[in-house]
PDB file of C-alpha atoms in Angstrom:
ATOM      1  CA  MET O  21     -29.894  22.601 -89.912  1.00 85.00           C
ATOM      2  CA  LYS O  22     -28.475  21.481 -86.590  1.00 92.00           C
ATOM      3  CA  GLN O  23     -28.855  17.807 -85.660  1.00 95.00           C
ATOM      4  CA  PRO O  24     -30.710  17.052 -82.406  1.00 94.00           C
ATOM      5  CA  THR O  25     -28.593  15.759 -79.569  1.00 95.00           C
ATOM      6  CA  HIS O  26     -29.002  12.306 -78.056  1.00 92.00           C
ATOM      7  CA  HIS O  27     -30.541  13.951 -74.986  1.00 93.00           C
ATOM      8  CA  GLN O  28     -33.094  15.859 -77.084  1.00 95.00           C
ATOM      9  CA  ILE O  29     -34.087  12.708 -78.939  1.00 94.00           C
ATOM     10  CA  ALA O  30     -34.405  10.769 -75.681  1.00 94.00           C
ATOM     11  CA  ASN O  31     -36.613  13.492 -74.182  1.00 94.00           C
ATOM     12  CA  TYR O  32     -38.842  13.618 -77.235  1.00 95.00           C
ATOM     13  CA  LEU O  33     -39.307   9.839 -77.396  1.00 95.00           C
ATOM     14  CA  THR O  34     -39.873   9.596 -73.636  1.00 95.00           C
ATOM     15  CA  ASP O  35     -42.522  12.315 -73.730  1.00 96.00           C
ATOM     16  CA  TYR O  36     -44.237  10.607 -76.661  1.00 96.00           C
ATOM     17  CA  ALA O  37     -44.208   7.221 -74.921  1.00 96.00           C
ATOM     18  CA  LEU O  38     -45.625   8.718 -71.729  1.00 96.00           C
ATOM     19  CA  SER O  39     -48.497  10.411 -73.537  1.00 97.00           C
ATOM     20  CA  GLU O  40     -49.337   7.151 -75.315  1.00 97.00           C
ATOM     21  CA  LEU O  41     -49.147   5.149 -72.078  1.00 97.00           C
ATOM     22  CA  VAL O  42     -51.621   7.539 -70.456  1.00 98.00           C
ATOM     23  CA  LYS O  43     -53.980   7.092 -73.423  1.00 98.00           C
ATOM     24  CA  TYR O  44     -53.707   3.303 -73.180  1.00 98.00           C
ATOM     25  CA  VAL O  45     -54.507   3.329 -69.461  1.00 97.00           C
ATOM     26  CA  MET O  46     -57.513   5.584 -70.041  1.00 98.00           C
ATOM     27  CA  GLU O  47     -58.810   3.354 -72.855  1.00 97.00           C
ATOM     28  CA  ASP O  48     -58.320   0.111 -70.915  1.00 96.00           C
ATOM     29  CA  THR O  49     -59.693   1.264 -67.578  1.00 95.00           C
ATOM     30  CA  GLY O  50     -62.033   4.132 -68.421  1.00 97.00           C
ATOM     31  CA  CYS O  51     -60.371   6.249 -65.759  1.00 97.00           C
ATOM     32  CA  SER O  52     -59.748   9.979 -65.890  1.00 98.00           C
ATOM     33  CA  ILE O  53     -56.618  11.477 -67.379  1.00 97.00           C
ATOM     34  CA  GLU O  54     -55.456  12.398 -63.875  1.00 98.00           C
ATOM     35  CA  ALA O  55     -55.818   8.812 -62.632  1.00 98.00           C
ATOM     36  CA  ALA O  56     -54.103   7.461 -65.748  1.00 97.00           C
ATOM     37  CA  MET O  57     -51.211   9.881 -65.333  1.00 97.00           C
ATOM     38  CA  GLU O  58     -50.854   8.906 -61.685  1.00 96.00           C
ATOM     39  CA  ARG O  59     -50.777   5.223 -62.607  1.00 95.00           C
ATOM     40  CA  VAL O  60     -48.152   5.740 -65.331  1.00 96.00           C
ATOM     41  CA  TYR O  61     -45.944   8.176 -63.421  1.00 95.00           C
ATOM     42  CA  ASN O  62     -45.962   6.002 -60.286  1.00 94.00           C
ATOM     43  CA  SER O  63     -45.206   2.765 -62.110  1.00 93.00           C
ATOM     44  CA  PRO O  64     -41.787   1.097 -61.829  1.00 89.00           C
ATOM     45  CA  LEU O  65     -41.510   1.521 -65.592  1.00 91.00           C
ATOM     46  CA  MET O  66     -41.215   5.291 -65.178  1.00 91.00           C
ATOM     47  CA  THR O  67     -37.753   5.137 -63.604  1.00 89.00           C
ATOM     48  CA  ALA O  68     -36.485   2.750 -66.272  1.00 91.00           C
ATOM     49  CA  LEU O  69     -38.007   4.852 -69.044  1.00 92.00           C
ATOM     50  CA  GLN O  70     -36.245   7.991 -67.830  1.00 89.00           C
ATOM     51  CA  ASP O  71     -32.838   6.276 -67.785  1.00 90.00           C
ATOM     52  CA  GLU O  72     -31.256   7.494 -71.020  1.00 88.00           C
ATOM     53  CA  GLU O  73     -28.487   4.920 -70.831  1.00 90.00           C
ATOM     54  CA  GLY O  74     -30.981   2.053 -70.729  1.00 90.00           C
ATOM     55  CA  GLU O  75     -32.612   3.350 -73.904  1.00 90.00           C
ATOM     56  CA  LEU O  76     -35.986   1.824 -73.043  1.00 93.00           C
ATOM     57  CA  TYR O  77     -37.552   4.914 -74.615  1.00 92.00           C
ATOM     58  CA  VAL O  78     -36.778   3.523 -78.096  1.00 94.00           C
ATOM     59  CA  GLN O  79     -39.330   0.730 -77.592  1.00 96.00           C
ATOM     60  CA  SER O  80     -42.851   1.196 -78.898  1.00 96.00           C
ATOM     61  CA  PRO O  81     -45.440   2.578 -76.482  1.00 96.00           C
ATOM     62  CA  ALA O  82     -47.517  -0.597 -77.006  1.00 96.00           C
ATOM     63  CA  TYR O  83     -44.586  -2.746 -75.854  1.00 97.00           C
ATOM     64  CA  LEU O  84     -43.977  -0.463 -72.881  1.00 96.00           C
ATOM     65  CA  TYR O  85     -47.642  -0.674 -71.918  1.00 96.00           C
ATOM     66  CA  GLU O  86     -47.553  -4.464 -71.998  1.00 96.00           C
ATOM     67  CA  GLN O  87     -44.488  -4.370 -69.746  1.00 94.00           C
ATOM     68  CA  MET O  88     -46.245  -1.964 -67.393  1.00 94.00           C
ATOM     69  CA  LYS O  89     -49.303  -4.251 -67.173  1.00 92.00           C
ATOM     70  CA  LYS O  90     -47.096  -7.296 -66.640  1.00 92.00           C
ATOM     71  CA  GLN O  91     -45.268  -5.578 -63.772  1.00 90.00           C
ATOM     72  CA  ALA O  92     -48.562  -4.513 -62.185  1.00 85.00           C
ATOM     73  CA  ALA O  93     -49.886  -8.078 -62.387  1.00 85.00           C
ATOM     74  CA  GLU O  94     -46.690  -9.409 -60.802  1.00 85.00           C
ATOM     75  CA  ASP O  95     -46.965  -6.827 -58.022  1.00 81.00           C
ATOM     76  CA  ILE O  96     -50.546  -7.866 -57.302  1.00 81.00           C
ATOM     77  CA  ALA O  97     -49.673 -11.576 -57.362  1.00 81.00           C
ATOM     78  CA  GLY O  98     -46.753 -10.998 -55.002  1.00 76.00           C
ATOM     79  CA  ARG O  99     -48.918  -9.407 -52.325  1.00 63.00           C
TER      80      ARG O  99
END
């Protein structure tokens, strides 16, 4: 059996994290899946998560969600 490449692993873990982040947003806010996806995909975390070299995708989705909420709170406080 052929071993998955680093890129394949990164894509799989990123996709998993994104689906979990959307679930967390929906559970916390009661919003629709579309609104949750918009919030996740437009967050600053998204760019960092997609950077394979940064390897943020290896963190747990719960940790990533806490980071996403922290960044959102900082953005609101900075306004």
